[in-house]
Structure formats: structure tokens, C-alpha cells
């Protein structure tokens, strides 16, 4: 799960809003894994100032099939990867996206599909790990 999906879902001005609304039923039909960095990115000052939005988001987080995944096992690897990529000018990405990539490579975490609109950062790793981009 990428924070871009949540931004699109809750912001009618987002270019991917209509697509996110069409896909929101999957949040109820599938088990959803949300790493903590996605929460940090999504629950920002602007987000919490909209009570209806925060209530809807909380219902997603509290759903029975939603798992909040501890990112601590992936932080250092992701941190290192961000700097290596940036210095080499090779597909630079944010630390949050690097944590998601590290999680996607962990065979102990079952991820079958990923809701994202960021195919640039996640397309390759999802293809290699056989994770469907939704």
C-alpha cells in the first residue's frame, strides 16, 4: 500500500481520485498491509484538519483485515539504498518508497498486490517479486 493511493482517495482534486474511488472496495475485500511510514506520510497536518477524511481513514486502519506493519527491520537498508541511488543518479526515491521496496523483497511478508499510482518506483520490484500492481 502506497500513500499516494490514500492521497488520491481522499482528495477530489488529485489526478488519480476517480481511479482510487473505483479501487477502494478492494480495501474491504482484501487483507491490507500498511507499513508505518505510510501512516506518517498520509496523516499529515492538512489531512487531520478534515474530520470526515480522518474518520474514513481510521475505519480503514481499524478494519479486521488491516495489518499495520512495523518497518524497523527495513529502515537501515532503505536509508542506505536512498543515498546509493541518489549518488549514482539511479532511480532516486524517497525513504518511504525505499522502505516499501525493502518490504516487497522480504519473503517472510506476503504481499500479492500493491495499490499505487507510482509505477516508476514500484513497477520493477513488483515485477521481480511477482506482486501485482493494482
JSON list of C-alpha atoms in Angstrom, two decimals:
[
{"chain": "A", "resi": 1, "resn": "UNK", "atom": "CA", "xyz": [0.00, 0.00, 0.00]},
{"chain": "A", "resi": 2, "resn": "UNK", "atom": "CA", "xyz": [1.42, 3.34, -1.07]},
{"chain": "A", "resi": 3, "resn": "UNK", "atom": "CA", "xyz": [0.40, 6.66, 0.49]},
{"chain": "A", "resi": 4, "resn": "UNK", "atom": "CA", "xyz": [-0.29, 8.04, -3.00]},
{"chain": "A", "resi": 5, "resn": "UNK", "atom": "CA", "xyz": [-3.35, 5.80, -3.12]},
{"chain": "A", "resi": 6, "resn": "UNK", "atom": "CA", "xyz": [-4.70, 7.37, 0.07]},
{"chain": "A", "resi": 7, "resn": "UNK", "atom": "CA", "xyz": [-3.91, 10.89, -1.12]},
{"chain": "A", "resi": 8, "resn": "UNK", "atom": "CA", "xyz": [-5.86, 10.18, -4.31]},
{"chain": "A", "resi": 9, "resn": "UNK", "atom": "CA", "xyz": [-8.74, 8.52, -2.48]},
{"chain": "A", "resi": 10, "resn": "UNK", "atom": "CA", "xyz": [-9.31, 11.38, -0.06]},
{"chain": "A", "resi": 11, "resn": "UNK", "atom": "CA", "xyz": [-8.54, 14.38, -2.30]},
{"chain": "A", "resi": 12, "resn": "UNK", "atom": "CA", "xyz": [-11.09, 15.03, -5.07]},
{"chain": "A", "resi": 13, "resn": "UNK", "atom": "CA", "xyz": [-8.56, 17.33, -6.78]},
{"chain": "A", "resi": 14, "resn": "UNK", "atom": "CA", "xyz": [-5.97, 14.55, -7.15]},
{"chain": "A", "resi": 15, "resn": "UNK", "atom": "CA", "xyz": [-5.49, 13.38, -10.74]},
{"chain": "A", "resi": 16, "resn": "UNK", "atom": "CA", "xyz": [-5.99, 9.75, -9.66]},
{"chain": "A", "resi": 17, "resn": "UNK", "atom": "CA", "xyz": [-9.06, 10.37, -7.46]},
{"chain": "A", "resi": 18, "resn": "UNK", "atom": "CA", "xyz": [-11.60, 8.66, -9.73]},
{"chain": "A", "resi": 19, "resn": "UNK", "atom": "CA", "xyz": [-9.36, 5.61, -10.14]},
{"chain": "A", "resi": 20, "resn": "UNK", "atom": "CA", "xyz": [-8.76, 5.42, -6.37]},
{"chain": "A", "resi": 21, "resn": "UNK", "atom": "CA", "xyz": [-12.52, 5.59, -5.71]},
{"chain": "A", "resi": 22, "resn": "UNK", "atom": "CA", "xyz": [-13.06, 2.70, -8.12]},
{"chain": "A", "resi": 23, "resn": "UNK", "atom": "CA", "xyz": [-10.43, 0.65, -6.27]},
{"chain": "A", "resi": 24, "resn": "UNK", "atom": "CA", "xyz": [-11.47, 1.46, -2.69]},
{"chain": "A", "resi": 25, "resn": "UNK", "atom": "CA", "xyz": [-13.68, -1.65, -2.46]},
{"chain": "A", "resi": 26, "resn": "UNK", "atom": "CA", "xyz": [-10.50, -3.72, -2.53]},
{"chain": "A", "resi": 27, "resn": "UNK", "atom": "CA", "xyz": [-9.69, -2.32, 0.91]},
{"chain": "A", "resi": 28, "resn": "UNK", "atom": "CA", "xyz": [-12.68, -4.24, 2.26]},
{"chain": "A", "resi": 29, "resn": "UNK", "atom": "CA", "xyz": [-12.24, -7.36, 0.14]},
{"chain": "A", "resi": 30, "resn": "UNK", "atom": "CA", "xyz": [-8.52, -7.99, 0.64]},
{"chain": "A", "resi": 31, "resn": "UNK", "atom": "CA", "xyz": [-6.11, -8.17, 3.56]},
{"chain": "A", "resi": 32, "resn": "UNK", "atom": "CA", "xyz": [-4.35, -4.83, 3.63]},
{"chain": "A", "resi": 33, "resn": "UNK", "atom": "CA", "xyz": [-0.77, -4.34, 4.84]},
{"chain": "A", "resi": 34, "resn": "UNK", "atom": "CA", "xyz": [0.08, -0.75, 5.73]},
{"chain": "A", "resi": 35, "resn": "UNK", "atom": "CA", "xyz": [3.67, -0.07, 6.81]},
{"chain": "A", "resi": 36, "resn": "UNK", "atom": "CA", "xyz": [4.04, 2.66, 9.44]},
{"chain": "A", "resi": 37, "resn": "UNK", "atom": "CA", "xyz": [5.85, 5.10, 7.11]},
{"chain": "A", "resi": 38, "resn": "UNK", "atom": "CA", "xyz": [2.67, 5.24, 5.01]},
{"chain": "A", "resi": 39, "resn": "UNK", "atom": "CA", "xyz": [0.83, 6.45, 8.10]},
{"chain": "A", "resi": 40, "resn": "UNK", "atom": "CA", "xyz": [3.45, 9.14, 8.76]},
{"chain": "A", "resi": 41, "resn": "UNK", "atom": "CA", "xyz": [3.19, 10.35, 5.18]},
{"chain": "A", "resi": 42, "resn": "UNK", "atom": "CA", "xyz": [-0.60, 10.19, 4.96]},
{"chain": "A", "resi": 43, "resn": "UNK", "atom": "CA", "xyz": [-1.65, 11.55, 8.34]},
{"chain": "A", "resi": 44, "resn": "UNK", "atom": "CA", "xyz": [-0.17, 14.99, 7.85]},
{"chain": "A", "resi": 45, "resn": "UNK", "atom": "CA", "xyz": [-1.38, 18.36, 9.15]},
{"chain": "A", "resi": 46, "resn": "UNK", "atom": "CA", "xyz": [-3.62, 19.04, 6.16]},
{"chain": "A", "resi": 47, "resn": "UNK", "atom": "CA", "xyz": [-5.14, 15.56, 6.40]},
{"chain": "A", "resi": 48, "resn": "UNK", "atom": "CA", "xyz": [-6.10, 15.78, 10.08]},
{"chain": "A", "resi": 49, "resn": "UNK", "atom": "CA", "xyz": [-7.82, 19.12, 9.56]},
{"chain": "A", "resi": 50, "resn": "UNK", "atom": "CA", "xyz": [-10.56, 17.35, 7.61]},
{"chain": "A", "resi": 51, "resn": "UNK", "atom": "CA", "xyz": [-12.63, 15.42, 10.18]},
{"chain": "A", "resi": 52, "resn": "UNK", "atom": "CA", "xyz": [-14.64, 13.40, 7.65]},
{"chain": "A", "resi": 53, "resn": "UNK", "atom": "CA", "xyz": [-11.43, 12.27, 5.98]},
{"chain": "A", "resi": 54, "resn": "UNK", "atom": "CA", "xyz": [-9.74, 11.19, 9.19]},
{"chain": "A", "resi": 55, "resn": "UNK", "atom": "CA", "xyz": [-12.86, 9.24, 10.24]},
{"chain": "A", "resi": 56, "resn": "UNK", "atom": "CA", "xyz": [-12.92, 7.37, 6.90]},
{"chain": "A", "resi": 57, "resn": "UNK", "atom": "CA", "xyz": [-9.19, 6.68, 7.12]},
{"chain": "A", "resi": 58, "resn": "UNK", "atom": "CA", "xyz": [-9.47, 5.43, 10.69]},
{"chain": "A", "resi": 59, "resn": "UNK", "atom": "CA", "xyz": [-12.16, 2.96, 9.62]},
{"chain": "A", "resi": 60, "resn": "UNK", "atom": "CA", "xyz": [-9.74, 1.54, 7.03]},
{"chain": "A", "resi": 61, "resn": "UNK", "atom": "CA", "xyz": [-6.97, 1.25, 9.62]},
{"chain": "A", "resi": 62, "resn": "UNK", "atom": "CA", "xyz": [-9.23, -0.45, 12.17]},
{"chain": "A", "resi": 63, "resn": "UNK", "atom": "CA", "xyz": [-10.67, -2.95, 9.71]},
{"chain": "A", "resi": 64, "resn": "UNK", "atom": "CA", "xyz": [-10.25, -6.58, 10.73]},
{"chain": "A", "resi": 65, "resn": "UNK", "atom": "CA", "xyz": [-8.06, -7.46, 7.73]},
{"chain": "A", "resi": 66, "resn": "UNK", "atom": "CA", "xyz": [-5.76, -4.44, 8.01]},
{"chain": "A", "resi": 67, "resn": "UNK", "atom": "CA", "xyz": [-2.26, -5.02, 9.37]},
{"chain": "A", "resi": 68, "resn": "UNK", "atom": "CA", "xyz": [-0.02, -2.14, 10.45]},
{"chain": "A", "resi": 69, "resn": "UNK", "atom": "CA", "xyz": [3.45, -3.41, 9.62]},
{"chain": "A", "resi": 70, "resn": "UNK", "atom": "CA", "xyz": [6.46, -2.44, 11.75]},
{"chain": "A", "resi": 71, "resn": "UNK", "atom": "CA", "xyz": [9.10, -1.04, 9.41]},
{"chain": "A", "resi": 72, "resn": "UNK", "atom": "CA", "xyz": [12.05, -1.21, 11.82]},
{"chain": "A", "resi": 73, "resn": "UNK", "atom": "CA", "xyz": [13.62, -4.29, 10.16]},
{"chain": "A", "resi": 74, "resn": "UNK", "atom": "CA", "xyz": [13.80, -2.38, 6.85]},
{"chain": "A", "resi": 75, "resn": "UNK", "atom": "CA", "xyz": [14.83, 1.13, 7.89]},
{"chain": "A", "resi": 76, "resn": "UNK", "atom": "CA", "xyz": [18.59, 0.90, 7.72]},
{"chain": "A", "resi": 77, "resn": "UNK", "atom": "CA", "xyz": [18.64, -0.98, 4.41]},
{"chain": "A", "resi": 78, "resn": "UNK", "atom": "CA", "xyz": [16.25, 1.58, 2.93]},
{"chain": "A", "resi": 79, "resn": "UNK", "atom": "CA", "xyz": [18.23, 4.50, 4.35]},
{"chain": "A", "resi": 80, "resn": "UNK", "atom": "CA", "xyz": [21.42, 3.19, 2.76]},
{"chain": "A", "resi": 81, "resn": "UNK", "atom": "CA", "xyz": [19.66, 2.48, -0.53]},
{"chain": "A", "resi": 82, "resn": "UNK", "atom": "CA", "xyz": [18.31, 6.04, -0.79]},
{"chain": "A", "resi": 83, "resn": "UNK", "atom": "CA", "xyz": [21.82, 7.51, -0.64]},
{"chain": "A", "resi": 84, "resn": "UNK", "atom": "CA", "xyz": [23.34, 4.93, -3.00]},
{"chain": "A", "resi": 85, "resn": "UNK", "atom": "CA", "xyz": [20.62, 5.62, -5.59]},
{"chain": "A", "resi": 86, "resn": "UNK", "atom": "CA", "xyz": [20.86, 9.39, -5.24]},
{"chain": "A", "resi": 87, "resn": "UNK", "atom": "CA", "xyz": [24.65, 9.46, -5.56]},
{"chain": "A", "resi": 88, "resn": "UNK", "atom": "CA", "xyz": [24.57, 7.15, -8.57]},
{"chain": "A", "resi": 89, "resn": "UNK", "atom": "CA", "xyz": [21.65, 9.08, -10.09]},
{"chain": "A", "resi": 90, "resn": "UNK", "atom": "CA", "xyz": [19.91, 5.72, -10.44]},
{"chain": "A", "resi": 91, "resn": "UNK", "atom": "CA", "xyz": [16.16, 5.92, -9.91]},
{"chain": "A", "resi": 92, "resn": "UNK", "atom": "CA", "xyz": [16.30, 8.14, -6.80]},
{"chain": "A", "resi": 93, "resn": "UNK", "atom": "CA", "xyz": [13.36, 7.65, -4.45]},
{"chain": "A", "resi": 94, "resn": "UNK", "atom": "CA", "xyz": [12.10, 8.81, -1.09]},
{"chain": "A", "resi": 95, "resn": "UNK", "atom": "CA", "xyz": [12.96, 6.97, 2.11]},
{"chain": "A", "resi": 96, "resn": "UNK", "atom": "CA", "xyz": [9.34, 5.86, 2.46]},
{"chain": "A", "resi": 97, "resn": "UNK", "atom": "CA", "xyz": [9.37, 4.33, -1.03]},
{"chain": "A", "resi": 98, "resn": "UNK", "atom": "CA", "xyz": [12.70, 2.64, -0.28]},
{"chain": "A", "resi": 99, "resn": "UNK", "atom": "CA", "xyz": [11.19, 1.09, 2.87]},
{"chain": "A", "resi": 100, "resn": "UNK", "atom": "CA", "xyz": [8.29, -0.20, 0.77]},
{"chain": "A", "resi": 101, "resn": "UNK", "atom": "CA", "xyz": [10.73, -1.72, -1.73]},
{"chain": "A", "resi": 102, "resn": "UNK", "atom": "CA", "xyz": [12.63, -3.42, 1.10]},
{"chain": "A", "resi": 103, "resn": "UNK", "atom": "CA", "xyz": [9.36, -4.86, 2.44]},
{"chain": "A", "resi": 104, "resn": "UNK", "atom": "CA", "xyz": [8.43, -6.10, -1.03]},
{"chain": "A", "resi": 105, "resn": "UNK", "atom": "CA", "xyz": [11.68, -8.10, -1.19]},
{"chain": "A", "resi": 106, "resn": "UNK", "atom": "CA", "xyz": [11.08, -9.77, 2.19]},
{"chain": "A", "resi": 107, "resn": "UNK", "atom": "CA", "xyz": [9.87, -13.31, 1.51]},
{"chain": "A", "resi": 108, "resn": "UNK", "atom": "CA", "xyz": [8.52, -13.51, 5.07]},
{"chain": "A", "resi": 109, "resn": "UNK", "atom": "CA", "xyz": [5.92, -10.82, 4.33]},
{"chain": "A", "resi": 110, "resn": "UNK", "atom": "CA", "xyz": [3.21, -11.99, 1.98]},
{"chain": "A", "resi": 111, "resn": "UNK", "atom": "CA", "xyz": [2.26, -9.26, -0.46]},
{"chain": "A", "resi": 112, "resn": "UNK", "atom": "CA", "xyz": [0.31, -10.35, -3.52]},
{"chain": "A", "resi": 113, "resn": "UNK", "atom": "CA", "xyz": [-0.69, -6.93, -4.84]},
{"chain": "A", "resi": 114, "resn": "UNK", "atom": "CA", "xyz": [0.07, -3.26, -4.28]},
{"chain": "A", "resi": 115, "resn": "UNK", "atom": "CA", "xyz": [-2.24, -0.28, -4.58]},
{"chain": "A", "resi": 116, "resn": "UNK", "atom": "CA", "xyz": [-0.14, 2.54, -6.00]},
{"chain": "A", "resi": 117, "resn": "UNK", "atom": "CA", "xyz": [-0.10, 5.11, -8.77]},
{"chain": "A", "resi": 118, "resn": "UNK", "atom": "CA", "xyz": [3.71, 5.22, -8.66]},
{"chain": "A", "resi": 119, "resn": "UNK", "atom": "CA", "xyz": [4.68, 2.60, -11.21]},
{"chain": "A", "resi": 120, "resn": "UNK", "atom": "CA", "xyz": [8.03, 4.31, -11.76]},
{"chain": "A", "resi": 121, "resn": "UNK", "atom": "CA", "xyz": [9.34, 3.40, -8.30]},
{"chain": "A", "resi": 122, "resn": "UNK", "atom": "CA", "xyz": [7.48, 0.13, -7.81]},
{"chain": "A", "resi": 123, "resn": "UNK", "atom": "CA", "xyz": [6.99, -1.39, -11.26]},
{"chain": "A", "resi": 124, "resn": "UNK", "atom": "CA", "xyz": [10.32, -3.20, -11.46]},
{"chain": "A", "resi": 125, "resn": "UNK", "atom": "CA", "xyz": [10.42, -4.54, -7.91]},
{"chain": "A", "resi": 126, "resn": "UNK", "atom": "CA", "xyz": [6.79, -5.69, -8.13]},
{"chain": "A", "resi": 127, "resn": "UNK", "atom": "CA", "xyz": [7.52, -7.47, -11.41]},
{"chain": "A", "resi": 128, "resn": "UNK", "atom": "CA", "xyz": [10.56, -9.25, -9.93]},
{"chain": "A", "resi": 129, "resn": "UNK", "atom": "CA", "xyz": [8.69, -10.22, -6.74]},
{"chain": "A", "resi": 130, "resn": "UNK", "atom": "CA", "xyz": [5.55, -11.20, -8.70]},
{"chain": "A", "resi": 131, "resn": "UNK", "atom": "CA", "xyz": [3.45, -8.59, -6.91]},
{"chain": "A", "resi": 132, "resn": "UNK", "atom": "CA", "xyz": [0.52, -7.33, -8.96]},
{"chain": "A", "resi": 133, "resn": "UNK", "atom": "CA", "xyz": [0.24, -3.56, -9.33]},
{"chain": "A", "resi": 134, "resn": "UNK", "atom": "CA", "xyz": [-3.37, -2.51, -8.82]}
]
